[in-house]
Amino acid sequence: MPLGHWGTEMKKQNFNEITYLGKYPVLVQWCTQNGKDFTLPQSTIDYNNLTAGEKTAAETRFLATTAGNCGELANYFLELTGAKYTPGGVPIDHIEHVLTQQPSGVFRIHLGKAHTFIGIKSTDASCQIELLQAWQGEYTIDDWLKRGNNVFTVAEFITTLKDINDAVKFSTASKSLCEVNSKGKLKAPQKVSCFGFKSIDASLIKTCFSLKTLYDGHTESKADKYEWPM
């Protein structure tokens, strides 16, 4: 599997944890390391008065010491407002039907309550399904993209989702679907507990559009608010 169109473009745009988390965690880390209470307004003023080079150094330090957040990364691309886990899991036949019938779009999948990730469905036969993910405490989006392969055919992807819920096959499926250098291993078979799909025109989905960094200050990241062309 190669690295897909979105992954390739995200690397060019230097997409990282700061992009989808905003500057808030950088500020928190900077305050902690400089003996300041980040809940006080003065700490924000101090941080904002840093030079561009000092801010870059703070961001570089943060990126070197953090791991990704699967939920926030997925929120950045596709929020599931009011979505709930499906008792007994989402039927794989339903997911297969949607991915077969819908020519292009973005979807989000929860594996049990263990992990969530984003998929890009494209009309490009060489890149039918492209996965984007990070994993809290395990790996970053940059680690995932450095894996160099995040593309599946629809058939391969559906088979892998089925295997994820198989007591014998789930370990191999986990490696294919979500592991990076042995990090992000599923501990047990998982059902797809939540699935959401957002259709997007094929002309817009084939290549990644500009991905903006969330503004300074913590906010719940809602992709519809920021990035989706309507």
Short mmCIF file of C-alpha atoms in Angstrom, two decimals:
data_model
loop_
_atom_site.label_atom_id
_atom_site.label_comp_id
_atom_site.label_asym_id
_atom_site.label_seq_id
_atom_site.Cartn_x
_atom_site.Cartn_y
_atom_site.Cartn_z
CA MET A 1 0.00 0.00 0.00
CA PRO A 2 1.34 3.46 -0.87
CA LEU A 3 0.77 6.71 0.97
CA GLY A 4 -2.45 8.23 -0.38
CA HIS A 5 -3.13 11.64 -1.87
CA TRP A 6 -4.26 13.22 1.39
CA GLY A 7 -1.36 11.80 3.39
CA THR A 8 1.12 13.03 0.79
CA GLU A 9 -0.38 16.52 0.77
CA MET A 10 -0.66 16.63 4.57
CA LYS A 11 3.07 15.99 4.82
CA LYS A 12 3.70 18.86 2.40
CA GLN A 13 1.51 21.11 4.56
CA ASN A 14 3.38 20.01 7.73
CA PHE A 15 0.14 18.82 9.30
CA ASN A 16 0.76 17.84 12.92
CA GLU A 17 -0.80 17.75 16.40
CA ILE A 18 -0.73 21.55 16.69
CA THR A 19 -2.78 21.79 13.49
CA TYR A 20 -5.76 19.95 14.92
CA LEU A 21 -5.32 20.66 18.65
CA GLY A 22 -4.50 24.36 18.30
CA LYS A 23 -1.86 26.22 20.33
CA TYR A 24 -3.48 25.55 23.72
CA PRO A 25 -1.42 22.45 24.65
CA VAL A 26 1.77 24.27 23.61
CA LEU A 27 0.86 27.12 25.95
CA VAL A 28 0.12 24.67 28.78
CA GLN A 29 3.49 22.95 28.35
CA TRP A 30 5.36 26.26 28.09
CA CYS A 31 3.74 27.57 31.29
CA THR A 32 4.50 24.34 33.15
CA GLN A 33 8.13 24.42 32.11
CA ASN A 34 8.45 28.09 33.03
CA GLY A 35 6.78 27.87 36.45
CA LYS A 36 3.64 29.77 35.40
CA ASP A 37 -0.02 29.02 36.02
CA PHE A 38 -1.54 28.66 32.55
CA THR A 39 -5.02 29.45 33.94
CA LEU A 40 -3.94 33.04 34.64
CA PRO A 41 -4.34 35.69 31.92
CA GLN A 42 -0.80 36.93 32.53
CA SER A 43 0.64 33.64 31.32
CA THR A 44 -1.06 34.12 27.94
CA ILE A 45 0.33 37.65 27.72
CA ASP A 46 3.81 36.34 28.54
CA TYR A 47 3.50 33.65 25.90
CA ASN A 48 2.20 36.04 23.25
CA ASN A 49 5.16 38.32 23.91
CA LEU A 50 7.63 35.61 22.94
CA THR A 51 9.54 36.11 19.72
CA ALA A 52 8.64 34.04 16.67
CA GLY A 53 11.77 31.95 17.26
CA GLU A 54 10.84 31.32 20.89
CA LYS A 55 7.33 30.24 19.89
CA THR A 56 8.75 27.92 17.25
CA ALA A 57 11.07 26.41 19.87
CA ALA A 58 8.09 25.88 22.21
CA GLU A 59 6.08 24.21 19.44
CA THR A 60 9.02 22.02 18.45
CA ARG A 61 9.46 20.93 22.07
CA PHE A 62 5.75 20.12 22.34
CA LEU A 63 5.73 18.05 19.14
CA ALA A 64 8.79 16.11 20.31
CA THR A 65 7.14 15.11 23.57
CA THR A 66 3.54 14.43 22.60
CA ALA A 67 1.60 11.58 21.07
CA GLY A 68 -1.51 11.93 18.97
CA ASN A 69 -5.16 12.09 19.93
CA CYS A 70 -7.37 9.90 17.78
CA GLY A 71 -10.64 11.50 18.84
CA GLU A 72 -9.56 15.11 18.32
CA LEU A 73 -7.97 14.29 14.96
CA ALA A 74 -11.21 12.62 13.88
CA ASN A 75 -13.20 15.60 15.20
CA TYR A 76 -11.08 17.93 13.10
CA PHE A 77 -12.11 16.11 9.93
CA LEU A 78 -15.58 14.86 10.76
CA GLU A 79 -17.60 15.63 13.85
CA LEU A 80 -20.33 13.17 14.78
CA THR A 81 -22.71 15.41 16.67
CA GLY A 82 -25.01 13.29 18.78
CA ALA A 83 -23.61 10.03 17.39
CA LYS A 84 -23.89 7.11 19.76
CA TYR A 85 -22.33 3.70 19.97
CA THR A 86 -24.52 1.11 18.31
CA PRO A 87 -25.53 -1.76 20.65
CA GLY A 88 -24.10 -4.94 19.18
CA GLY A 89 -22.01 -3.02 16.70
CA VAL A 90 -22.60 -1.57 13.23
CA PRO A 91 -23.23 -4.30 10.62
CA ILE A 92 -20.25 -4.57 8.27
CA ASP A 93 -22.72 -5.13 5.42
CA HIS A 94 -24.06 -1.62 6.05
CA ILE A 95 -20.57 -0.10 5.92
CA GLU A 96 -19.79 -2.06 2.75
CA HIS A 97 -23.02 -0.84 1.14
CA VAL A 98 -22.25 2.80 1.93
CA LEU A 99 -18.65 2.61 0.74
CA THR A 100 -19.69 0.82 -2.43
CA GLN A 101 -22.61 3.11 -3.27
CA GLN A 102 -21.08 6.45 -2.28
CA PRO A 103 -18.51 7.60 -4.86
CA SER A 104 -16.60 9.98 -2.59
CA GLY A 105 -16.64 11.37 0.93
CA VAL A 106 -15.18 11.19 4.41
CA PHE A 107 -16.15 8.71 7.11
CA ARG A 108 -15.40 8.07 10.76
CA ILE A 109 -15.24 4.67 12.44
CA HIS A 110 -15.06 3.71 16.12
CA LEU A 111 -13.56 0.32 16.97
CA GLY A 112 -15.41 -0.53 20.18
CA LYS A 113 -14.39 2.21 22.59
CA ALA A 114 -10.70 1.61 21.95
CA HIS A 115 -9.97 3.74 18.92
CA THR A 116 -11.44 5.98 16.21
CA PHE A 117 -10.11 7.00 12.80
CA ILE A 118 -10.98 8.83 9.60
CA GLY A 119 -11.25 7.37 6.12
CA ILE A 120 -11.34 9.13 2.76
CA LYS A 121 -13.42 7.45 0.02
CA SER A 122 -12.24 8.45 -3.45
CA THR A 123 -13.23 7.74 -7.04
CA ASP A 124 -9.53 7.16 -7.76
CA ALA A 125 -9.17 3.41 -8.35
CA SER A 126 -5.60 3.49 -7.01
CA CYS A 127 -6.68 5.12 -3.75
CA GLN A 128 -10.22 3.94 -2.98
CA ILE A 129 -9.89 4.15 0.81
CA GLU A 130 -7.26 6.24 2.59
CA LEU A 131 -6.98 6.16 6.38
CA LEU A 132 -5.87 9.03 8.62
CA GLN A 133 -5.27 8.51 12.32
CA ALA A 134 -3.28 9.13 15.47
CA TRP A 135 -3.52 7.27 18.79
CA GLN A 136 -3.51 8.79 22.25
CA GLY A 137 -0.26 7.94 24.02
CA GLU A 138 0.88 5.71 21.15
CA TYR A 139 1.69 7.66 17.99
CA THR A 140 1.15 10.95 16.18
CA ILE A 141 -0.38 11.71 12.79
CA ASP A 142 3.19 12.31 11.55
CA ASP A 143 4.18 8.81 12.72
CA TRP A 144 1.19 7.40 10.85
CA LEU A 145 2.06 9.23 7.64
CA LYS A 146 5.69 8.15 7.91
CA ARG A 147 4.44 4.56 7.79
CA GLY A 148 4.17 5.23 4.08
CA ASN A 149 1.07 3.14 3.43
CA ASN A 150 -2.49 4.04 4.31
CA VAL A 151 -4.45 2.95 1.24
CA PHE A 152 -6.91 0.05 0.86
CA THR A 153 -9.35 -1.09 -1.78
CA VAL A 154 -12.91 -1.19 -0.52
CA ALA A 155 -12.78 -5.01 -0.53
CA GLU A 156 -9.51 -5.07 1.46
CA PHE A 157 -10.87 -2.58 3.97
CA ILE A 158 -14.12 -4.49 4.53
CA THR A 159 -12.23 -7.77 4.97
CA THR A 160 -9.95 -6.11 7.54
CA LEU A 161 -12.93 -4.77 9.50
CA LYS A 162 -14.39 -8.27 9.59
CA ASP A 163 -11.06 -9.72 10.75
CA ILE A 164 -10.79 -7.10 13.52
CA ASN A 165 -13.72 -8.86 15.20
CA ASP A 166 -12.26 -12.36 14.77
CA ALA A 167 -10.48 -13.88 17.78
CA VAL A 168 -7.88 -15.55 15.54
CA LYS A 169 -7.38 -12.86 12.91
CA PHE A 170 -7.71 -9.59 14.84
CA SER A 171 -3.99 -9.28 15.66
CA THR A 172 -2.96 -9.42 11.99
CA ALA A 173 -5.82 -7.10 11.04
CA SER A 174 -4.79 -4.65 13.76
CA LYS A 175 -1.28 -4.48 12.34
CA SER A 176 -2.63 -3.71 8.87
CA LEU A 177 -5.30 -1.27 9.94
CA CYS A 178 -3.84 0.85 12.71
CA GLU A 179 -0.36 -0.04 13.98
CA VAL A 180 2.83 1.99 13.59
CA ASN A 181 6.10 0.31 14.59
CA SER A 182 4.20 -2.06 16.91
CA LYS A 183 2.42 0.87 18.58
CA GLY A 184 -1.37 1.12 18.58
CA LYS A 185 -2.06 -2.59 18.95
CA LEU A 186 -5.62 -3.62 19.62
CA LYS A 187 -5.74 -5.70 22.78
CA ALA A 188 -8.77 -7.75 21.80
CA PRO A 189 -11.22 -8.24 18.93
CA GLN A 190 -13.34 -5.15 18.30
CA LYS A 191 -16.65 -4.48 16.60
CA VAL A 192 -17.32 -1.29 14.68
CA SER A 193 -19.42 0.53 17.27
CA CYS A 194 -19.98 3.79 15.40
CA PHE A 195 -19.89 4.74 11.71
CA GLY A 196 -20.62 8.07 10.05
CA PHE A 197 -20.21 9.12 6.42
CA LYS A 198 -20.20 12.59 4.84
CA SER A 199 -20.50 12.75 1.06
CA ILE A 200 -18.19 15.24 -0.66
CA ASP A 201 -17.95 15.94 -4.38
CA ALA A 202 -15.30 13.85 -6.13
CA SER A 203 -13.59 16.92 -7.57
CA LEU A 204 -12.96 18.18 -4.03
CA ILE A 205 -11.99 14.87 -2.45
CA LYS A 206 -9.36 13.66 -4.91
CA THR A 207 -6.65 15.82 -3.39
CA CYS A 208 -6.40 17.39 0.03
CA PHE A 209 -7.46 21.04 0.35
CA SER A 210 -5.73 23.56 2.61
CA LEU A 211 -5.81 22.41 6.25
CA LYS A 212 -5.79 25.28 8.72
CA THR A 213 -4.44 25.29 12.25
CA LEU A 214 -7.11 25.82 14.88
CA TYR A 215 -6.91 29.30 16.36
CA ASP A 216 -5.12 29.98 19.65
CA GLY A 217 -7.09 29.05 22.72
CA HIS A 218 -8.75 25.74 23.44
CA THR A 219 -11.94 24.97 21.55
CA GLU A 220 -13.78 21.83 20.60
CA SER A 221 -12.64 21.23 17.03
CA LYS A 222 -15.56 20.99 14.64
CA ALA A 223 -14.53 20.24 11.10
CA ASP A 224 -17.72 21.56 9.56
CA LYS A 225 -16.90 24.89 11.12
CA TYR A 226 -13.45 25.08 9.63
CA GLU A 227 -12.64 23.02 6.62
CA TRP A 228 -15.43 21.39 4.64
CA PRO A 229 -16.28 23.17 1.40
CA MET A 230 -20.06 23.38 1.24
#
